[in-house]
Amino acid sequence: MSTSKKLSSAALPHLLRRRYFPSTACPPPLHDARSPFQLCSSFPVSNSAVERSSSSVAIARFLQNPRVFPRNCFCSQSSGEFSNARCWNCDAQPEPGLFLVCDSCGVIQPVDRSLDYFRLFGLEKKYEIGDAHLHDNYKDWQKKLHPDLVHSKSEKERDFAREQSARVGDAYRTLINPLLRAMYIMKIVGVDVNEEETISDPDLLVEVMEIRESVEEAPDSKALNKIQSQLQEKIDLWSKSFANAFESKSFEEAKDCIRRMTYYERAIEEIVKRL
Amino acid sequence: MLRLAAHKFLGRAAAASSSSSSSRPVATRFYHENVIDHFNNPRNVGSFDKNDPAVGTGLVGAPACGDVMKLQIRVDEKTGEIVDARFKTFGCGSAIASSSVASEWVKGKQMEEVLTIKNTQIAKHLSLPPVKLHCSMLAEDAIKAAVKDYQAKRAKSNGTEAADAPLQEAAKA
């Protein structure tokens, strides 16, 4: 991977093409920032970053100059790397906000992986989402993005539709489940929830053992449903604890809440299998 | 209840062992013969009385997959030999098989000896795929926890740790 150390104005277009026009099928992330300095952050951090900051500004201005880089240099995968993302089809500048579909020509855009799931649904990056109308938003997005609705469009647009639709589906399923939402929000703030280690907390494990045993020995579906609702209550309780722990940045406590919710969710899965 | 546990075991063991290369086909799936053996002849499923002074209980969990494993050992107080073992595991087939193997292997051994049982040995015996290696780790941790619990109980009942010092030294090794 080329580094900023090798930058010179002559070599720049080639370096950028190599870096931002990869041969892989997956489009690189778009940057949804309006600042010309956005470009600096996409280069690797180096020791002499300070000296280079003034040249970075110059580079940014250079790249945004449409006479230097006419629009057909930017293939659809990379148009968003620079601060002014444009529609790959009609070259229109998007309205501020989410740019999944072009407002001018209605064409579906490539996936922007820098958009986290919360932003996709117009939510703040907070664990408690309240009455977020997730299902309604999800349906609205799918009306615009679903591959079945773009039969007549180009293959490129169908590919984008598939990726966008899949991502919106993932976002919906993640946000609507408290445990998945908790794990996701920890991930996007950079807290490692590595759970490969064994735990031996006796209180939790004894409780889980008892729950799993009662599920196995439950005589009928009425008993199972009762256990299930008890477990759901526990999950709701620990979900609130997680919210508090997360807000106050007590991440160890937050991880503990996630652990408990995981165990309760597994037990519910077992119940569902038996029902 | 045993049948249910066994059925669960079969279903998950099939998934866990389906990528095994050294296996014989059964129906349209592949099982490692050791896993088949543990399924057809389930051994040591059950519990001892936790409060029995000769019993050590190891209770461990893997939060990532929501598995929980209990391994109990009955120790001969005079010789320090593990005379019997029971296990109870809620989790995937690999976890159940790993704890079953562990419960078999600890029988008739000294406590210092079982502490040297490594998860890699269990995994090799069952031909566990890489994604299931943590199940064998759980079994290794369960053995250690059971031994530790027994020693702690003995220390409490003796009122002193001096009598158990040699065993604890081995445990730390």
Coordinates of C-alpha atoms in Angstrom, one line a residue:
Chain A
M1 CA 0.0 0.0 0.0
S2 CA 1.4 3.4 -1.0
T3 CA 2.0 5.9 1.7
S4 CA 1.9 9.6 1.9
K5 CA 5.7 9.7 2.1
K6 CA 5.9 9.1 -1.6
L7 CA 3.5 11.9 -2.6
S8 CA 4.4 14.3 -5.3
S9 CA 2.0 16.2 -7.4
A10 CA 3.0 14.3 -10.6
A11 CA 2.7 10.8 -9.0
L12 CA -0.5 11.7 -7.1
P13 CA -3.2 10.7 -9.6
H14 CA -1.6 7.3 -10.2
L15 CA -1.1 6.7 -6.5
L16 CA -4.7 7.7 -5.8
R17 CA -6.0 5.5 -8.5
R18 CA -4.1 2.5 -7.1
R19 CA -5.3 3.2 -3.6
Y20 CA -8.8 4.1 -4.3
F21 CA -9.7 2.1 -7.4
P22 CA -9.0 -1.4 -6.1
S23 CA -9.6 -4.3 -8.4
T24 CA -11.8 -6.0 -5.8
A25 CA -15.5 -6.1 -6.3
C26 CA -16.3 -4.5 -3.0
P27 CA -16.4 -0.7 -3.3
P28 CA -14.2 1.2 -0.8
P29 CA -16.0 3.3 1.8
L30 CA -17.2 6.8 0.9
H31 CA -16.5 9.6 3.1
D32 CA -19.5 11.6 4.0
A33 CA -17.7 14.8 5.2
R34 CA -17.9 18.2 3.8
S35 CA -14.5 19.4 4.9
P36 CA -11.7 19.5 2.5
F37 CA -9.4 18.1 5.2
Q38 CA -11.3 14.8 5.1
L39 CA -8.8 13.7 2.5
C40 CA -5.9 13.9 5.0
S41 CA -7.5 11.4 7.3
S42 CA -7.6 8.8 4.6
F43 CA -3.9 8.7 4.4
P44 CA -1.9 6.6 7.0
V45 CA -0.7 8.5 10.0
S46 CA 3.0 9.2 9.7
N47 CA 5.5 10.9 12.0
S48 CA 5.9 13.9 9.9
A49 CA 2.1 14.5 9.5
V50 CA 2.4 18.0 10.8
E51 CA 4.8 19.1 8.1
R52 CA 2.7 17.5 5.5
S53 CA -0.6 19.2 6.6
S54 CA -0.1 22.2 4.4
S55 CA 0.7 20.0 1.4
S56 CA -2.3 17.9 2.3
V57 CA -4.5 21.0 2.0
A58 CA -3.0 21.7 -1.3
I59 CA -3.6 18.2 -2.4
A60 CA -7.2 18.4 -1.3
R61 CA -7.8 21.5 -3.4
F62 CA -6.0 20.0 -6.3
L63 CA -8.2 16.9 -6.3
Q64 CA -11.4 18.9 -6.0
N65 CA -10.6 20.9 -9.0
P66 CA -12.9 19.6 -11.7
R67 CA -10.6 20.6 -14.5
V68 CA -7.8 18.5 -13.2
F69 CA -10.0 15.5 -12.5
P70 CA -12.9 15.5 -14.9
R71 CA -15.8 13.4 -13.8
N72 CA -15.2 10.4 -15.9
C73 CA -12.0 9.8 -13.9
F74 CA -14.1 8.9 -11.0
C75 CA -15.7 5.5 -11.5
S76 CA -18.7 4.8 -9.4
Q77 CA -16.8 2.9 -6.7
S78 CA -14.7 5.8 -5.8
S79 CA -16.6 9.0 -6.3
G80 CA -17.3 9.3 -2.6
E81 CA -13.7 9.1 -1.5
F82 CA -13.4 12.8 -2.0
S83 CA -15.5 15.2 -0.1
N84 CA -18.0 15.8 -2.9
A85 CA -19.7 12.5 -3.6
R86 CA -21.7 12.6 -6.8
C87 CA -24.2 10.4 -8.5
W88 CA -22.4 7.9 -10.7
N89 CA -25.2 8.2 -13.2
C90 CA -26.2 11.8 -13.6
D91 CA -23.3 13.4 -11.6
A92 CA -25.8 15.3 -9.5
Q93 CA -24.6 16.5 -6.1
P94 CA -26.7 14.8 -3.4
E95 CA -28.8 16.6 -0.9
P96 CA -27.4 16.7 2.6
G97 CA -28.3 13.5 4.4
L98 CA -28.2 9.8 3.4
F99 CA -27.1 9.2 -0.1
L100 CA -28.3 5.7 -1.0
V101 CA -30.5 6.8 -3.9
C102 CA -29.9 9.8 -6.1
D103 CA -32.6 12.4 -5.6
S104 CA -32.2 13.7 -9.2
C105 CA -32.3 10.6 -11.3
G106 CA -33.5 8.0 -8.8
V107 CA -30.5 5.7 -9.4
I108 CA -29.2 3.5 -6.5
Q109 CA -25.8 4.3 -5.3
P110 CA -23.0 2.0 -4.0
V111 CA -22.9 1.1 -0.4
D112 CA -21.3 3.6 2.0
R113 CA -19.8 1.5 4.8
S114 CA -18.9 4.5 6.8
L115 CA -22.6 5.0 7.5
D116 CA -23.3 3.1 10.7
Y117 CA -26.6 1.4 11.2
F118 CA -28.0 4.1 13.5
R119 CA -27.5 6.8 10.9
L120 CA -29.0 4.6 8.3
F121 CA -32.2 4.7 10.3
G122 CA -31.9 8.3 11.2
L123 CA -31.1 7.6 14.8
E124 CA -28.5 9.0 17.2
K125 CA -25.6 6.7 18.1
K126 CA -27.2 5.8 21.4
Y127 CA -28.2 2.4 22.7
E128 CA -31.7 3.4 23.7
I129 CA -33.6 4.0 20.6
G130 CA -37.1 4.2 22.0
D131 CA -40.0 4.3 19.6
A132 CA -37.8 4.4 16.5
H133 CA -40.4 3.2 13.9
L134 CA -37.7 0.8 12.8
H135 CA -40.1 -1.4 10.8
D136 CA -41.6 1.5 9.0
N137 CA -38.3 2.9 8.0
Y138 CA -37.1 -0.5 7.0
K139 CA -40.1 -0.9 4.7
D140 CA -39.5 2.5 3.2
W141 CA -35.9 1.8 2.4
Q142 CA -36.7 -1.6 0.9
K143 CA -39.3 0.1 -1.4
K144 CA -36.4 2.1 -2.8
L145 CA -33.6 -0.4 -2.7
H146 CA -35.0 -3.9 -3.1
P147 CA -33.4 -5.8 -6.0
D148 CA -36.8 -7.0 -7.1
L149 CA -37.8 -3.5 -7.9
V150 CA -34.9 -2.9 -10.2
H151 CA -35.4 -5.6 -12.8
S152 CA -35.3 -3.2 -15.7
K153 CA -32.2 -1.4 -14.5
S154 CA -28.6 -2.0 -15.4
E155 CA -26.6 -4.8 -13.9
K156 CA -24.5 -2.3 -12.1
E157 CA -27.5 -0.8 -10.4
R158 CA -28.9 -4.2 -9.6
D159 CA -25.7 -5.1 -7.9
F160 CA -25.8 -1.9 -5.8
A161 CA -29.4 -2.6 -5.0
R162 CA -28.5 -6.1 -3.7
E163 CA -25.8 -4.7 -1.5
Q164 CA -27.8 -1.8 -0.2
S165 CA -30.9 -3.9 0.5
A166 CA -28.8 -6.5 2.3
R167 CA -27.1 -3.9 4.4
V168 CA -30.4 -2.3 5.4
G169 CA -31.7 -5.7 6.3
D170 CA -28.7 -6.3 8.5
A171 CA -29.1 -2.9 10.1
Y172 CA -32.7 -3.6 10.8
R173 CA -32.1 -7.0 12.4
T174 CA -29.3 -5.7 14.5
L175 CA -31.1 -2.6 15.8
I176 CA -34.3 -4.3 16.6
N177 CA -32.7 -7.0 18.9
P178 CA -31.4 -5.5 22.2
L179 CA -28.5 -7.9 22.5
L180 CA -27.3 -7.4 18.9
R181 CA -27.7 -3.7 19.2
A182 CA -25.7 -3.7 22.4
M183 CA -22.9 -5.8 20.7
Y184 CA -23.0 -3.5 17.7
I185 CA -22.8 -0.3 19.5
M186 CA -19.8 -1.6 21.6
K187 CA -18.1 -2.5 18.3
I188 CA -18.6 0.9 16.6
V189 CA -17.2 2.8 19.6
G190 CA -14.2 0.5 19.5
V191 CA -14.7 -1.6 22.6
D192 CA -13.5 -5.2 22.0
V193 CA -16.1 -7.6 23.2
N194 CA -13.9 -10.7 22.8
E195 CA -15.7 -13.5 24.5
E196 CA -13.3 -16.3 23.7
E197 CA -12.2 -16.6 27.3
T198 CA -13.9 -19.0 29.8
I199 CA -15.7 -17.5 32.7
S200 CA -16.2 -19.1 36.1
D201 CA -18.5 -16.6 37.8
P202 CA -20.5 -19.0 40.1
D203 CA -23.6 -16.8 40.5
L204 CA -24.2 -16.4 36.9
L205 CA -23.3 -20.0 35.9
V206 CA -25.4 -21.6 38.6
E207 CA -28.4 -19.5 37.6
V208 CA -27.9 -20.4 33.9
M209 CA -27.5 -24.1 34.7
E210 CA -30.8 -23.9 36.7
I211 CA -32.6 -22.1 33.9
R212 CA -31.3 -24.6 31.2
E213 CA -32.3 -27.5 33.4
S214 CA -35.8 -26.2 34.0
V215 CA -36.2 -25.7 30.2
E216 CA -35.1 -29.3 29.6
E217 CA -37.4 -30.7 32.3
A218 CA -40.4 -28.5 31.5
P219 CA -43.5 -30.7 31.2
D220 CA -45.5 -28.7 28.6
S221 CA -45.5 -25.7 26.5
K222 CA -47.3 -23.7 29.1
A223 CA -44.4 -24.1 31.5
L224 CA -42.0 -23.2 28.6
N225 CA -43.9 -20.1 27.8
K226 CA -43.7 -19.1 31.4
I227 CA -40.0 -19.5 31.5
Q228 CA -39.7 -17.7 28.3
S229 CA -41.5 -14.6 29.6
Q230 CA -39.4 -14.7 32.7
L231 CA -36.3 -14.7 30.6
Q232 CA -37.6 -11.9 28.4
E233 CA -38.1 -9.8 31.6
K234 CA -34.5 -10.5 32.6
I235 CA -33.2 -9.5 29.2
D236 CA -35.2 -6.2 29.4
L237 CA -33.7 -5.6 32.8
W238 CA -30.2 -6.2 31.8
S239 CA -30.8 -4.2 28.6
K240 CA -31.5 -1.2 30.8
S241 CA -28.4 -1.9 32.9
F242 CA -26.4 -2.0 29.7
A243 CA -27.8 1.3 28.6
N244 CA -26.7 2.9 31.9
A245 CA -23.3 1.2 31.9
F246 CA -22.7 2.3 28.3
E247 CA -23.7 5.9 28.9
S248 CA -21.4 6.2 31.8
K249 CA -18.7 4.4 29.9
S250 CA -18.3 1.6 32.4
F251 CA -17.4 -0.8 29.6
E252 CA -16.6 -3.8 31.9
E253 CA -20.0 -3.6 33.4
A254 CA -21.5 -3.2 29.9
K255 CA -19.7 -6.4 28.8
D256 CA -21.1 -8.2 31.8
C257 CA -24.6 -7.2 30.8
I258 CA -24.0 -8.5 27.3
R259 CA -22.8 -11.8 28.7
R260 CA -25.9 -12.2 30.7
M261 CA -28.1 -11.3 27.8
T262 CA -26.3 -13.8 25.6
Y263 CA -27.0 -16.6 28.1
Y264 CA -30.7 -15.7 28.4
E265 CA -31.0 -15.4 24.6
R266 CA -29.5 -18.9 24.2
A267 CA -32.0 -20.3 26.7
I268 CA -34.8 -18.7 24.8
E269 CA -33.6 -20.3 21.6
E270 CA -33.8 -23.6 23.3
I271 CA -37.3 -23.0 24.4
V272 CA -38.3 -21.9 20.9
K273 CA -36.9 -25.2 19.6
R274 CA -39.0 -27.1 22.0
L275 CA -42.2 -25.3 21.5
Chain B
M1 CA -34.1 -36.6 29.5
L2 CA -31.1 -38.6 28.5
R3 CA -32.6 -39.3 25.1
L4 CA -33.3 -35.6 24.6
A5 CA -29.8 -34.8 25.5
A6 CA -28.5 -37.5 23.2
H7 CA -30.7 -36.4 20.3
K8 CA -29.5 -32.8 20.8
F9 CA -26.0 -34.2 20.8
L10 CA -26.5 -36.1 17.6
G11 CA -27.9 -33.1 15.7
R12 CA -25.2 -30.8 16.8
A13 CA -22.4 -33.4 16.7
A14 CA -23.3 -34.0 13.1
A15 CA -22.9 -30.3 12.3
A16 CA -19.7 -30.1 14.3
S17 CA -18.1 -33.1 12.8
S18 CA -19.3 -32.8 9.3
S19 CA -16.0 -31.2 8.3
S20 CA -13.9 -34.0 9.7
S21 CA -11.8 -35.8 7.2
S22 CA -11.1 -39.1 9.0
S23 CA -14.7 -40.3 9.2
R24 CA -17.0 -43.0 8.0
P25 CA -20.3 -42.0 6.3
V26 CA -23.4 -42.6 8.3
A27 CA -26.6 -41.9 6.3
T28 CA -25.6 -38.8 4.4
R29 CA -23.4 -37.2 7.1
F30 CA -20.0 -37.8 8.4
Y31 CA -19.2 -38.4 12.1
H32 CA -15.9 -39.0 13.7
E33 CA -16.1 -42.5 15.2
N34 CA -15.2 -41.2 18.7
V35 CA -18.2 -38.8 18.5
I36 CA -20.4 -41.7 17.4
D37 CA -19.2 -43.7 20.3
H38 CA -20.0 -41.0 22.9
F39 CA -23.4 -40.6 21.3
N40 CA -24.4 -44.3 21.3
N41 CA -22.9 -45.0 24.7
P42 CA -23.4 -41.8 26.7
R43 CA -21.4 -42.0 29.8
N44 CA -21.2 -40.1 33.0
V45 CA -24.1 -37.7 32.4
G46 CA -25.5 -36.7 35.8
S47 CA -24.6 -35.1 39.1
F48 CA -23.1 -35.8 42.4
D49 CA -24.2 -34.1 45.6
K50 CA -22.4 -30.8 45.6
N51 CA -22.1 -30.8 49.4
D52 CA -20.4 -34.1 49.6
P53 CA -16.9 -33.4 50.9
A54 CA -15.3 -35.9 48.5
V55 CA -16.8 -34.2 45.5
G56 CA -15.2 -31.3 43.5
T57 CA -17.4 -29.3 41.2
G58 CA -16.1 -27.3 38.3
L59 CA -18.6 -24.9 36.7
V60 CA -17.4 -23.0 33.7
G61 CA -19.0 -21.1 30.8
A62 CA -18.2 -19.8 27.4
P63 CA -20.1 -16.5 27.0
A64 CA -19.5 -16.2 23.3
C65 CA -21.8 -19.2 22.5
G66 CA -23.7 -19.2 25.8
D67 CA -22.4 -22.6 26.7
V68 CA -22.2 -23.8 30.3
M69 CA -20.4 -26.9 31.5
K70 CA -20.4 -28.7 34.9
L71 CA -17.8 -31.4 35.7
Q72 CA -17.8 -33.2 39.0
I73 CA -15.2 -35.5 40.4
R74 CA -15.4 -37.9 43.3
V75 CA -12.0 -38.2 44.9
D76 CA -10.7 -40.9 47.2
E77 CA -9.5 -38.8 50.2
K78 CA -6.7 -41.2 51.2
T79 CA -5.1 -41.8 47.8
G80 CA -6.0 -38.6 46.0
E81 CA -7.3 -40.6 43.1
I82 CA -10.4 -39.6 41.1
V83 CA -12.7 -42.6 41.4
D84 CA -15.7 -41.3 39.5
A85 CA -16.9 -38.3 37.5
R86 CA -20.1 -36.8 36.2
F87 CA -20.8 -34.0 33.7
K88 CA -23.6 -31.9 32.6
T89 CA -23.2 -29.6 29.6
F90 CA -25.6 -27.2 27.8
G91 CA -24.2 -26.2 24.5
C92 CA -23.2 -27.4 21.1
G93 CA -22.3 -31.1 20.3
S94 CA -18.6 -30.3 20.5
A95 CA -18.9 -28.9 24.0
I96 CA -20.9 -31.9 25.1
A97 CA -18.5 -34.4 23.5
S98 CA -15.5 -32.5 25.0
S99 CA -16.9 -32.7 28.5
S100 CA -17.8 -36.3 28.0
V101 CA -14.3 -37.1 27.0
A102 CA -12.9 -35.1 30.0
S103 CA -15.2 -37.1 32.4
E104 CA -13.8 -40.3 31.0
W105 CA -10.2 -39.3 31.0
V106 CA -10.1 -38.1 34.6
K107 CA -11.3 -41.4 36.1
G108 CA -8.7 -43.5 37.8
K109 CA -6.1 -40.7 37.7
Q110 CA -4.4 -38.6 40.3
M111 CA -5.4 -35.0 40.6
E112 CA -2.0 -33.7 39.7
E113 CA -2.1 -35.9 36.6
V114 CA -5.5 -34.6 35.3
L115 CA -4.3 -31.1 35.6
T116 CA -1.9 -31.9 32.7
I117 CA -4.8 -32.8 30.3
K118 CA -4.6 -30.2 27.5
N119 CA -7.5 -29.0 25.4
T120 CA -5.4 -29.9 22.3
Q121 CA -5.5 -33.6 23.3
I122 CA -9.3 -33.5 23.6
A123 CA -9.7 -31.7 20.3
K124 CA -7.4 -34.1 18.5
H125 CA -9.3 -37.1 20.0
L126 CA -12.6 -35.7 18.6
S127 CA -11.2 -34.2 15.4
L128 CA -12.7 -30.8 16.3
P129 CA -12.8 -28.2 13.6
P130 CA -10.9 -25.0 14.4
V131 CA -14.0 -23.0 15.1
K132 CA -14.8 -25.5 17.9
L133 CA -11.5 -25.5 19.7
H134 CA -12.8 -23.3 22.4
C135 CA -15.1 -26.1 23.4
S136 CA -12.2 -28.3 24.3
M137 CA -10.6 -25.3 26.2
L138 CA -13.8 -25.2 28.2
A139 CA -13.4 -28.8 29.1
E140 CA -9.8 -28.3 30.2
D141 CA -10.9 -25.4 32.3
A142 CA -13.7 -27.5 33.8
I143 CA -11.3 -30.1 34.9
K144 CA -9.1 -27.5 36.6
A145 CA -12.0 -25.9 38.2
A146 CA -13.2 -29.2 39.7
V147 CA -9.8 -30.0 41.1
K148 CA -9.5 -26.5 42.5
D149 CA -13.0 -26.7 44.1
Y150 CA -12.1 -30.1 45.8
Q151 CA -8.9 -28.7 47.2
A152 CA -10.6 -25.6 48.5
K153 CA -13.1 -27.7 50.3
R154 CA -10.4 -29.9 51.8
A155 CA -8.5 -26.9 52.9
K156 CA -11.6 -25.5 54.6
S157 CA -12.4 -28.7 56.3
N158 CA -8.8 -29.2 57.5
G159 CA -8.7 -25.7 58.7
T160 CA -5.2 -25.4 57.3
E161 CA -3.6 -25.3 53.9
A162 CA -0.5 -27.2 55.0
A163 CA -1.9 -30.6 54.3
D164 CA -2.8 -29.7 50.7
A165 CA 0.4 -27.8 49.9
P166 CA 1.9 -30.5 47.6
L167 CA -1.3 -30.8 45.6
Q168 CA -1.6 -27.0 45.3
E169 CA 2.0 -26.8 44.1
A170 CA 1.2 -29.3 41.4
A171 CA -1.9 -27.3 40.5
K172 CA 0.1 -24.2 40.0
A173 CA 2.6 -26.0 37.7

